[in-house]
Short mmCIF file of C-alpha atoms in Angstrom, two decimals:
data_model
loop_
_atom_site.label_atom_id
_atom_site.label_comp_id
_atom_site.label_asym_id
_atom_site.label_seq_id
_atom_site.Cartn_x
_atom_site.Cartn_y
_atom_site.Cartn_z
CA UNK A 1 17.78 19.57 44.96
CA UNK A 2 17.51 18.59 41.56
CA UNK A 3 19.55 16.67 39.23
CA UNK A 4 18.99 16.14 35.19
CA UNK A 5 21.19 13.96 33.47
CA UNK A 6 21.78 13.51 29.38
CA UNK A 7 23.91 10.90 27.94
CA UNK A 8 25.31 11.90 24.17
CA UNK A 9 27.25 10.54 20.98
CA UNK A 10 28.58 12.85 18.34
CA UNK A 11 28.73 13.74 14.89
CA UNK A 12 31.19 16.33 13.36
CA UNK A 13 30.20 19.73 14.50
CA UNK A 14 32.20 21.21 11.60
CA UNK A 15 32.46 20.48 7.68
CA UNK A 16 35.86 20.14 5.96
CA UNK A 17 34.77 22.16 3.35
CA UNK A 18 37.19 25.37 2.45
CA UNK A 19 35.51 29.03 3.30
CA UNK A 20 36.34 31.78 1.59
CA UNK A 21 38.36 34.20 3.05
CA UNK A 22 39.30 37.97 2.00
CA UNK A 23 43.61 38.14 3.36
CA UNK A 24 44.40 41.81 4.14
CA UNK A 25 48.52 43.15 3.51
CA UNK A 26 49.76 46.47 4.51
CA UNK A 27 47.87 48.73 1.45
CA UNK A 28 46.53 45.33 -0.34
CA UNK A 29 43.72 43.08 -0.56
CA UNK A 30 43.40 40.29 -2.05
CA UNK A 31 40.91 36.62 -2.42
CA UNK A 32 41.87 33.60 -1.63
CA UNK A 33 40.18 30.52 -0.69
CA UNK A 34 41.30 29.00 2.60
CA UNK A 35 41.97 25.35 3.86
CA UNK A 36 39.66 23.36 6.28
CA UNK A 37 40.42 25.00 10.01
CA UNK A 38 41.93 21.46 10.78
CA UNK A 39 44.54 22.31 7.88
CA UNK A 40 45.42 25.77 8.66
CA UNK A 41 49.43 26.55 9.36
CA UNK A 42 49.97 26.70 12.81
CA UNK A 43 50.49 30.30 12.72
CA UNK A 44 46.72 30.42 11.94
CA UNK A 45 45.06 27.80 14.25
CA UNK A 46 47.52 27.57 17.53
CA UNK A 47 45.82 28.56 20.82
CA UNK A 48 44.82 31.60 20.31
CA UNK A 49 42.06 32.51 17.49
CA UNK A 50 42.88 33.97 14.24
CA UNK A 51 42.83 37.30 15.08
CA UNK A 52 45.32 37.28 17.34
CA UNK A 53 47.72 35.20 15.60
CA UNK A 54 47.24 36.84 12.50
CA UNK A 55 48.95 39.34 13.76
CA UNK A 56 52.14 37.79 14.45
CA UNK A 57 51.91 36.12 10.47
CA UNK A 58 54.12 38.77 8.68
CA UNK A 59 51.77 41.21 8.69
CA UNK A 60 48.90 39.12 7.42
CA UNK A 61 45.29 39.78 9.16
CA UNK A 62 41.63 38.09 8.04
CA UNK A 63 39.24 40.78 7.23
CA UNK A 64 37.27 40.08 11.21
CA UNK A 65 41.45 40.55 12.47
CA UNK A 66 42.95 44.03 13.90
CA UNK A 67 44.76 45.41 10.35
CA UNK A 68 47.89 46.53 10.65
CA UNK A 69 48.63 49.99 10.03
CA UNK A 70 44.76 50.76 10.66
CA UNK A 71 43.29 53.10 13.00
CA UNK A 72 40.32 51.26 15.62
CA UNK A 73 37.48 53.02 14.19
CA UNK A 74 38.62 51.93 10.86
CA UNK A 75 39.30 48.03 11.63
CA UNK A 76 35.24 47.95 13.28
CA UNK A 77 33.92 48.32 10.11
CA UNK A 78 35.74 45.68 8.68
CA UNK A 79 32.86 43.08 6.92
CA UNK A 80 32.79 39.79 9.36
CA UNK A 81 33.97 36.95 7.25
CA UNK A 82 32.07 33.95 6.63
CA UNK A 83 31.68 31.81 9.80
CA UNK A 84 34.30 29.38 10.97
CA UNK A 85 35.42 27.68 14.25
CA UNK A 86 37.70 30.48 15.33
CA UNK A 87 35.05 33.39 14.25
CA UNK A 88 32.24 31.73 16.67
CA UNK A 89 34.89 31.19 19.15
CA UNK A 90 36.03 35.28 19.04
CA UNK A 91 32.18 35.94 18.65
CA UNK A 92 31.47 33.78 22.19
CA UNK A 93 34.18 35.38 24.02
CA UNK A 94 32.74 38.66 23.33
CA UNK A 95 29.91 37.58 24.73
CA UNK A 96 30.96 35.94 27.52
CA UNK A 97 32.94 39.18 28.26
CA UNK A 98 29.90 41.35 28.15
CA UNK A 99 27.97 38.95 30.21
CA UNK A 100 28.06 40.60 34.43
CA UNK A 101 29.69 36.87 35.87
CA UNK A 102 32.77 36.90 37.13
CA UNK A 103 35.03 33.80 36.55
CA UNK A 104 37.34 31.79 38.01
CA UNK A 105 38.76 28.70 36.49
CA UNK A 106 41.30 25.78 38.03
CA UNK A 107 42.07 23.74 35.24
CA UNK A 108 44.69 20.54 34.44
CA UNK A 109 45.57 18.43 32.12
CA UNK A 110 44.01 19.98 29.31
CA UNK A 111 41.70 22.67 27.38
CA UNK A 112 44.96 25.53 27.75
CA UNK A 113 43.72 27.50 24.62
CA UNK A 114 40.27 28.17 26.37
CA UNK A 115 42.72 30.17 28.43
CA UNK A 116 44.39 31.79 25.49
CA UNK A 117 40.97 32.31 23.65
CA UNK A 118 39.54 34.01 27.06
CA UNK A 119 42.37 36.43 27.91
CA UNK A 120 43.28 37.26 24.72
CA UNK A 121 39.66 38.64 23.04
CA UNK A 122 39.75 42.49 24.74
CA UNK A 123 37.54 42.37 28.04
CA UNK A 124 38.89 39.85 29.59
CA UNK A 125 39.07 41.90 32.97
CA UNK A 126 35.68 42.01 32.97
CA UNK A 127 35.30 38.18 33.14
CA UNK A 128 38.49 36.44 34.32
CA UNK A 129 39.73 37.25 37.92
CA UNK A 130 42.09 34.50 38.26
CA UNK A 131 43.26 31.07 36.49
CA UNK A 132 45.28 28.58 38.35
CA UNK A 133 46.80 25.72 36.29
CA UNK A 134 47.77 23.25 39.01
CA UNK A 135 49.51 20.78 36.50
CA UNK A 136 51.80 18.88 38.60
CA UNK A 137 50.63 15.95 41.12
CA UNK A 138 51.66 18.18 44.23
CA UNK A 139 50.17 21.52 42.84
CA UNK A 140 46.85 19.37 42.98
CA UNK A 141 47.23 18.06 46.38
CA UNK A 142 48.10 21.54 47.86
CA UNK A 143 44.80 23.29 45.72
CA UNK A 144 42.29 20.18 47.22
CA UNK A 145 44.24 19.97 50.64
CA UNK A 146 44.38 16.15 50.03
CA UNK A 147 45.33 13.51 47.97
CA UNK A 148 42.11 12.58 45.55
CA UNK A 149 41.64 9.23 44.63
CA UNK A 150 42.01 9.86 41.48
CA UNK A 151 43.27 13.33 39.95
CA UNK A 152 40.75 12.71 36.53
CA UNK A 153 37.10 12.67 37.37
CA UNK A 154 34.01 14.22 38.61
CA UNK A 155 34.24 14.24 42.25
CA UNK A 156 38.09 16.23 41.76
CA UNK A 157 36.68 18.30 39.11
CA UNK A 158 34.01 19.31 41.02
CA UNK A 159 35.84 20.24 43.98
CA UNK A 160 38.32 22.46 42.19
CA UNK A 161 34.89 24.16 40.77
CA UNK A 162 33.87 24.37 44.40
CA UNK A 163 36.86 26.11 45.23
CA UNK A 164 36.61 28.31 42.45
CA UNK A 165 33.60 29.30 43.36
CA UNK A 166 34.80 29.96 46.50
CA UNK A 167 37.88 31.72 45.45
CA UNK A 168 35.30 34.11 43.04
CA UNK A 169 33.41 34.81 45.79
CA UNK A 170 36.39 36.49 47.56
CA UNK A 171 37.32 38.05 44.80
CA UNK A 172 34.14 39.53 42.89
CA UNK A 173 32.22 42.65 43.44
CA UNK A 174 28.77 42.51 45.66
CA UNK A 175 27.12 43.26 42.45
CA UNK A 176 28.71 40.67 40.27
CA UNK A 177 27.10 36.72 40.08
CA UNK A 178 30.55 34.30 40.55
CA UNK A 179 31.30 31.41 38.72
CA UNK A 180 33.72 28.83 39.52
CA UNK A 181 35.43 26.44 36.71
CA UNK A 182 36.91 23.58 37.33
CA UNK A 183 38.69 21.06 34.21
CA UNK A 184 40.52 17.94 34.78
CA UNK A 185 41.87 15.86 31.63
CA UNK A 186 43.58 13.08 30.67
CA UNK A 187 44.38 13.66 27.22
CA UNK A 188 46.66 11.79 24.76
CA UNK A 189 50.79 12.22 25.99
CA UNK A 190 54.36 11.37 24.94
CA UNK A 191 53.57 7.73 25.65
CA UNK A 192 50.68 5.87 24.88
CA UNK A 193 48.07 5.58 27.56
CA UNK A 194 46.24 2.42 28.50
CA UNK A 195 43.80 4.07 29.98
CA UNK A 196 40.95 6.04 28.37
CA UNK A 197 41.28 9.48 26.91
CA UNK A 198 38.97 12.24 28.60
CA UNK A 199 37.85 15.16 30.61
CA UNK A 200 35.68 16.50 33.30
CA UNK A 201 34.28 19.92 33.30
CA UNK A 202 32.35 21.01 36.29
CA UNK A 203 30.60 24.71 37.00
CA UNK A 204 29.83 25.99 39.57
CA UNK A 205 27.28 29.30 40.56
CA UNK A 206 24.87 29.95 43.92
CA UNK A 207 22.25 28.13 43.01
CA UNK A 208 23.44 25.23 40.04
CA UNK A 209 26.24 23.00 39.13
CA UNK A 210 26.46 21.04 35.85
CA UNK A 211 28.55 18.54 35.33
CA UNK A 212 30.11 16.86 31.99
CA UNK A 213 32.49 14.37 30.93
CA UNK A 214 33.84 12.92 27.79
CA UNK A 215 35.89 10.40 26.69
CA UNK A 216 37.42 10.55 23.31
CA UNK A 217 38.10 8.44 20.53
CA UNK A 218 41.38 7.68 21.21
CA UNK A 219 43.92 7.62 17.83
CA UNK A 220 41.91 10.25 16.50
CA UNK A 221 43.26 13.42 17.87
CA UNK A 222 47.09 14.15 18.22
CA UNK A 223 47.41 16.02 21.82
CA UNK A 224 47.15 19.68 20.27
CA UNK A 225 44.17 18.65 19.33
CA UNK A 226 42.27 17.24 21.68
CA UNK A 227 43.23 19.86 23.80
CA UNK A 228 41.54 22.30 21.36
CA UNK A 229 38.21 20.38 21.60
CA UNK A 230 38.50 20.48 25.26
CA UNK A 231 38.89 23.70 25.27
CA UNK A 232 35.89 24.45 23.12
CA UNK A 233 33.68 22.11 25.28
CA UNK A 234 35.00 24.34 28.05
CA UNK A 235 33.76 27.51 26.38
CA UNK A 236 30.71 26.28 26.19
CA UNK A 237 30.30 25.27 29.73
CA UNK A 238 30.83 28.41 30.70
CA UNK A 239 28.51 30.05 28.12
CA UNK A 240 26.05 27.70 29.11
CA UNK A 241 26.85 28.31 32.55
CA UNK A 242 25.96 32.36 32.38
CA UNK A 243 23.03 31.46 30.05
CA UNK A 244 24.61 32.95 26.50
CA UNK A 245 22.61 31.29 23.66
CA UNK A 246 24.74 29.91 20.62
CA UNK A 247 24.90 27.41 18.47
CA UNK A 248 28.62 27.04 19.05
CA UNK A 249 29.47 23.62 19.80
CA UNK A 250 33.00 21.22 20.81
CA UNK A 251 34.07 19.32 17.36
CA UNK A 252 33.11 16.34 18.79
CA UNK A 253 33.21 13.22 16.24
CA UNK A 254 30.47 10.41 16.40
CA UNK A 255 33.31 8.43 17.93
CA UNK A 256 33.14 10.17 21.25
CA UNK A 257 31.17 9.82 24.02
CA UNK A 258 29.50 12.43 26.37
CA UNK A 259 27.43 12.76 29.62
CA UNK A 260 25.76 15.72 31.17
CA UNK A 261 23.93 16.03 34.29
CA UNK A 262 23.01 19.39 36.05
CA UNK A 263 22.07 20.18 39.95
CA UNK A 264 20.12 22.73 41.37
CA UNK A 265 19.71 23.90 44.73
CA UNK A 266 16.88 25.98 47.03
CA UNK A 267 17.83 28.85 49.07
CA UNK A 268 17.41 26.73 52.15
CA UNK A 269 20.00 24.24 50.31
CA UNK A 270 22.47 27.20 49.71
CA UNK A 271 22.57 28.08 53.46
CA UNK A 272 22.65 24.32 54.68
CA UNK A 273 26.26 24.68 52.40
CA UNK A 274 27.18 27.59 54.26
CA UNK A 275 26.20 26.23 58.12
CA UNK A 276 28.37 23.13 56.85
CA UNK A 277 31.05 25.55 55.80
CA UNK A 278 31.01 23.94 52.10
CA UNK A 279 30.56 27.69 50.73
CA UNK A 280 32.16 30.67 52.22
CA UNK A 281 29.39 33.11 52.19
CA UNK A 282 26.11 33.77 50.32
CA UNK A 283 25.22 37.61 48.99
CA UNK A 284 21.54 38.80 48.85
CA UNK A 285 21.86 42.10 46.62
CA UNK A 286 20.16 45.30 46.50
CA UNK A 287 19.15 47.18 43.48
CA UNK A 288 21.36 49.64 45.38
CA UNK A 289 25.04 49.08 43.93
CA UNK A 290 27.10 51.06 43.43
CA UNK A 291 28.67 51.27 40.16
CA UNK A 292 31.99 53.72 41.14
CA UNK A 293 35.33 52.51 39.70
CA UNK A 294 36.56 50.99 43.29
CA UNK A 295 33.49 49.48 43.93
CA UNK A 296 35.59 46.35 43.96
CA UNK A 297 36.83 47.69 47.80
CA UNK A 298 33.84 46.69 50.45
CA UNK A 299 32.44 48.79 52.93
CA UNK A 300 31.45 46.23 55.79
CA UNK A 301 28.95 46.17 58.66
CA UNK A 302 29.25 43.26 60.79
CA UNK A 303 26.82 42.46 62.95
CA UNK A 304 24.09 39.90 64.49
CA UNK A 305 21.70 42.99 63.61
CA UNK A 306 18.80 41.60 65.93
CA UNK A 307 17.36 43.70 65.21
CA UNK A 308 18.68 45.88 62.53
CA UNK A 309 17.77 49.55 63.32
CA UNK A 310 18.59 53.43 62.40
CA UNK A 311 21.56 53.19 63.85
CA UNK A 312 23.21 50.42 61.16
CA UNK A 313 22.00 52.31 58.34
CA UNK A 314 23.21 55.66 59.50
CA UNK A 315 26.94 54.54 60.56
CA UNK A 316 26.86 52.52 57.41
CA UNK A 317 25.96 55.75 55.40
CA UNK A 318 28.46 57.97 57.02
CA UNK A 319 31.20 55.24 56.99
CA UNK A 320 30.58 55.32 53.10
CA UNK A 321 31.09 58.92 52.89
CA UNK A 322 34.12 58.74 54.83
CA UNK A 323 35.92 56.40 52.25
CA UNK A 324 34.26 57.61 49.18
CA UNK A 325 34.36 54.80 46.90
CA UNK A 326 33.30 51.59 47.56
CA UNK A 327 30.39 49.00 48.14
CA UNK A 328 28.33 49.13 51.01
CA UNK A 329 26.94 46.36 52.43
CA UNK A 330 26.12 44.61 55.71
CA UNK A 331 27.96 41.34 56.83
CA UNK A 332 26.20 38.51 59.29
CA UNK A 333 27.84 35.63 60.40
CA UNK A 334 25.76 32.26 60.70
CA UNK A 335 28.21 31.29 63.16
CA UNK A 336 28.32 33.08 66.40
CA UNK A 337 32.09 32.16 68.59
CA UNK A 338 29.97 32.11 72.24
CA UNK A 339 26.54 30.99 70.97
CA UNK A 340 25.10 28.23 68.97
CA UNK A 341 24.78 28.58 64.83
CA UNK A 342 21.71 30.28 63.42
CA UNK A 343 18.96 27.95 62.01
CA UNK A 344 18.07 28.42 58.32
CA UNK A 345 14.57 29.62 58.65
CA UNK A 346 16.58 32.68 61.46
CA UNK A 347 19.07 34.01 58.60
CA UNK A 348 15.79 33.94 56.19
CA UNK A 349 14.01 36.01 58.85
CA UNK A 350 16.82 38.55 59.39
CA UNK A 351 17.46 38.89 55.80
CA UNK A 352 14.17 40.22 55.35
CA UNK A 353 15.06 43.22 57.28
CA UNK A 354 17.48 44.14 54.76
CA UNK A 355 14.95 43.61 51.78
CA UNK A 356 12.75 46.10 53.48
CA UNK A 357 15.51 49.08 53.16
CA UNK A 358 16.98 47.98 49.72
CA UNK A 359 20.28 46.68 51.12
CA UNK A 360 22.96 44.44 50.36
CA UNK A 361 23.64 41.98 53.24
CA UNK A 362 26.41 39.21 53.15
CA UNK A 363 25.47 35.83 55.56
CA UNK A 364 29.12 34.46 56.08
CA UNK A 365 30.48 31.98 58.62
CA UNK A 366 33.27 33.36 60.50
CA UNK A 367 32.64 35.04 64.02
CA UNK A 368 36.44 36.54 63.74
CA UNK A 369 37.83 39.72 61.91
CA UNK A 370 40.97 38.16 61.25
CA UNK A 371 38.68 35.34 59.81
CA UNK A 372 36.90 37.69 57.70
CA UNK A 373 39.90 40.11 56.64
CA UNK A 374 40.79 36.50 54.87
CA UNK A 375 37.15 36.32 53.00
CA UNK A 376 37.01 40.27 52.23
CA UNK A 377 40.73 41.05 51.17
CA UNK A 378 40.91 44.64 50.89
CA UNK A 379 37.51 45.99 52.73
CA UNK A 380 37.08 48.69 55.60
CA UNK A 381 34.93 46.84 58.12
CA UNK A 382 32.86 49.44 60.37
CA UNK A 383 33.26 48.61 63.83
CA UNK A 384 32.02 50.34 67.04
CA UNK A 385 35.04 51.44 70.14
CA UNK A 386 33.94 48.84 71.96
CA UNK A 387 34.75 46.06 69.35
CA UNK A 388 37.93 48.18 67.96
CA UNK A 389 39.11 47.79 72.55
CA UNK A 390 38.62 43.64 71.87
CA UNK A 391 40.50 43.46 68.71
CA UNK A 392 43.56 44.78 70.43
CA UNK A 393 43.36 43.03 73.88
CA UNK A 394 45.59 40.23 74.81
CA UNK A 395 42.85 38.89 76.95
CA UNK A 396 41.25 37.29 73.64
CA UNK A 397 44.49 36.20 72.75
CA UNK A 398 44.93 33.62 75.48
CA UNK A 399 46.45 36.47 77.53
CA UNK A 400 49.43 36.73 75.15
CA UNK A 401 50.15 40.11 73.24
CA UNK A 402 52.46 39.00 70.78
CA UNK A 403 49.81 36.65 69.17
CA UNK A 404 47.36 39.69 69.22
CA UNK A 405 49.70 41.42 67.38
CA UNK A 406 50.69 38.71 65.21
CA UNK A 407 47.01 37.97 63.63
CA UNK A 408 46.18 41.39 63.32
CA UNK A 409 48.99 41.94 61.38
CA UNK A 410 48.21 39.06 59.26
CA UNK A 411 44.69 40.67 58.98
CA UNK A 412 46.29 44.31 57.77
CA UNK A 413 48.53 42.59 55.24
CA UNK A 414 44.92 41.38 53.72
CA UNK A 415 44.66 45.50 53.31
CA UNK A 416 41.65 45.68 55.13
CA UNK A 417 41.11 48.69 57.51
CA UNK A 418 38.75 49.66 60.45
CA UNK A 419 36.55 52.49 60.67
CA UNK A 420 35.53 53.23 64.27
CA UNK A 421 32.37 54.85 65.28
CA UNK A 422 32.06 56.04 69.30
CA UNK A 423 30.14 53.83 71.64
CA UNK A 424 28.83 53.59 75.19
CA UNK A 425 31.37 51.79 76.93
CA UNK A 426 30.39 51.31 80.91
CA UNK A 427 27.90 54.33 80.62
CA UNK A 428 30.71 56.83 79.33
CA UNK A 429 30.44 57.60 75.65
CA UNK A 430 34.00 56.44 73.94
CA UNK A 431 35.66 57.28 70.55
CA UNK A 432 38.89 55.89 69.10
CA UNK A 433 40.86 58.22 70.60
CA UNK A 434 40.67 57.51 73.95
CA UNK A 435 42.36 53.82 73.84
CA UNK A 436 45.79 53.53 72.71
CA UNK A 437 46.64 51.68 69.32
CA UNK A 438 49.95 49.62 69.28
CA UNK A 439 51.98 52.06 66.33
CA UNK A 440 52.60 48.40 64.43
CA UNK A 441 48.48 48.76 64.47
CA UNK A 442 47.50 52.27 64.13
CA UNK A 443 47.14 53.09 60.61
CA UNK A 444 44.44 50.35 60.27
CA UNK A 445 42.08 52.36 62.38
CA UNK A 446 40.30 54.76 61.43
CA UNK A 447 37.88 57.08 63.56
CA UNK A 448 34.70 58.27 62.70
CA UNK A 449 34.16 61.70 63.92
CA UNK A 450 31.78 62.06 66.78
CA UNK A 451 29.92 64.77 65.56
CA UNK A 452 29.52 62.98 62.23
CA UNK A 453 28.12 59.81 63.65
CA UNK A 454 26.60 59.27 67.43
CA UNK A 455 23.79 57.18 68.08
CA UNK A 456 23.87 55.49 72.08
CA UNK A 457 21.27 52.88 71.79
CA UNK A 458 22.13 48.98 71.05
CA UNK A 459 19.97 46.75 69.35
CA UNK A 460 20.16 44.47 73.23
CA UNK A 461 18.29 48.04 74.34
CA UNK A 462 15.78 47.78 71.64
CA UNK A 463 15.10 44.13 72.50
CA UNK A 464 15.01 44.61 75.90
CA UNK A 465 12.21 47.45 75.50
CA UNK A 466 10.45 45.04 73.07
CA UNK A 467 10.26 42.57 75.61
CA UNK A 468 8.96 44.78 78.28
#
């Protein structure tokens, strides 16, 4: 682990000086200078940039604004104007938007026009796959689970990034590096505050977390704001975070007062998090992805894969072909529900059989499908008879059918689906079809056609002849 630390003051990041700007009517142009950004109507400079709320301005749109009445192709080739606060923010959006991560971002008690600026430059799709604003004191304790000690600083920030993190994980593609935001404020209010006026930004990705806080010159701002100048600091967190160079930077006056540090972490470090449940799962990608438009939906192979053999990567394969779209990729969980965890240097060691074909494996750590229906919303996990029989057995249920049938309907209102290949089962060869499904159950099974897909031997077989 390593941890880097910088302690800053700040001088205006922005002159007062008017630009020029070329204002655009329906069928007229015309050349006016403009006012400092800090003296713009609020039509111009509310939370979202310029060229969004140009548009609602009676018609009025900056020449780097959509033009009314214009077609697309016509509005691209629009000259950029000269550049200004809300241009570089617009320009860094765009790039964050174009950049693979995946975000997601809790954030209170401030920097709410990072969330306007992020959602409303086209692409945000790409980049934002949920924001939570857990304003209120008990939307905070139900996000953490607890009551922090206190609901401004680095430790609560950095657990809502954790979450987020988490929470991006679940949500992402295979093929798409996760980041998770986290921004907790205490910014200038209706009252005046005794305390001091600041913010904590924490990100979070697989390998690095960087942490900031600031505390403002209080008297300086009103609350719109400082909010903005959270919300620019914000921006370029998360720039930073996904490695976008710019010279964008928060209007930060000499008054205030910043801190950064930033921690990184080794693969063994990563899975440590994992075995201690502090991450969900870790991803080690193939050059292999697919790219198809439902690639978000997973196509899962569970399995201790000890070893991994032909037979994986051919049910795997035809399970693929069976659903059509979607991201294939094996799942192994660090935590087994009969036997003791897998050590660090183990997962490393079956990982590498995955390297050697080129595929995507997932190390999670949750021994139960209903368990990992809740990490993998949506997927079709590829099962053999034999685990399909177990799923749907009271025995594992403490003998009690009802609460079989209760968690596995929890696990198909995740929308995730089982695709059943045939197995050995006491020396007879079984498909799907010869057990009965409960009808609450049977549309989230799925069989695999024998004479698409049958392979008898187990990797305990292969072992065993190993040993031998």
């Amino acid at each position: 682990m390593i941890v880097t630390q910088v302690n800053q003051t700040h001088s205006a990041s922005y002159s007062a000086r008017p630009v020029h700007r070329q204002w655009r009517f329906k069928g007229h142009t015309t050349d006016r200078p403009s006012r400092p950004s800090s003296a713009l109507p609020p039509a111009i400079t509310c939370s979202v940039d310029d060229r969004v709320q140009s548009q609602c301005h009676h018609g009025v749109s900056t020449t780097n604004d959509v033009v009314l009445g214009m077609e697309p192709t016509q509005q691209q080739q629009l000259p950029p104007v000269e550049d200004s606060p809300a241009t570089m923010i617009w320009t860094l959006v765009n790039q964050i938007h174009s950049h693979p991560s995946r975000l997601v971002l809790y954030i209170a008690g401030g920097a709410s026009q990072a969330l306007g600026w992020l959602i409303s430059v086209p692409g945000a799709s790409n980049t934002v796959l949920e924001a939570v604003v857990p304003y209120s004191r008990m939307s905070m304790i139900q996000l953490l689970g607890k009551i922090p000690m206190q609901f401004c600083n680095q430790q609560t920030a950095g657990e809502m990034a954790l979450l987020a993190y988490n929470r991006a994980l679940k949500l992402a593609r295979t093929d798409s590096p996760v980041v998770g935001v986290g921004f907790t404020g205490s910014l200038s209010g209706i009252n005046p505050k005794h305390g001091e006026h600041r913010f904590h930004v924490v990100i979070r990705t697989s390998n690095r977390s960087w942490f900031s806080a600031v505390t403002l010159a209080k008297g300086l701002r009103t609350r719109e704001e400082e909010d903005k100048v959270s919300s620019q600091f914000l921006l370029k967190a998360i720039a930073n975070a996904c490695r976008i160079p710019t010279s964008f930077c928060a209007e930060l006056s000499e008054l205030d007062l910043s801190s950064e540090s930033e921690e990184t972490f080794t693969e063994d470090e990563e899975l440590e998090q994992l075995l201690n449940g502090e991450i969900c799962f870790k991803i080690y990608r193939s050059g292999e992805e697919s790219r198809s438009s439902d690639a978000d939906r997973k196509i899962i192979l569970s399995g201790s894969f000890n070893p991994l053999h032909e037979g994986h990567l051919k049910l795997l394969e035809v399970a693929t072909s069976i659903c059509g779209n979607g991201s294939p990729c094996f799942e192994l969980s660090a935590i087994n529900a009969d036997k003791p965890p897998l050590t660090v240097q183990e997962i490393k060691k079956r990982v590498k059989q995955f390297e050697k074909y080129g595929k995507t494996v997932i190390i999670s750590n949750q021994p139960f499908f209903y368990k990992k229906a809740e990490l993998f919303p949506g997927s079709a996990f590829v099962i053999g008879v034999d685990t399909a029989v177990r799923l749907i057995n009271p025995k594992y249920y403490d003998g009690d059918y009802n609460k079989m049938l209760q968690i596995m309907t929890s696990c198909k209102s995740t929308g995730c689906t089982f695709l059943v290949g045939g197995r050995n089962v006491d020396g007879v060869f079984k498909v799907l079809e010869d057990f009965e499904i409960p009808g609450e159950l049977k549309d989230m099974f799925i069989s695999i056609p024998a004479d698409s897909f049958r392979m008898d031997i187990s990797s305990t077989e292969i072992r065993s002849r190993g040993s031998q």
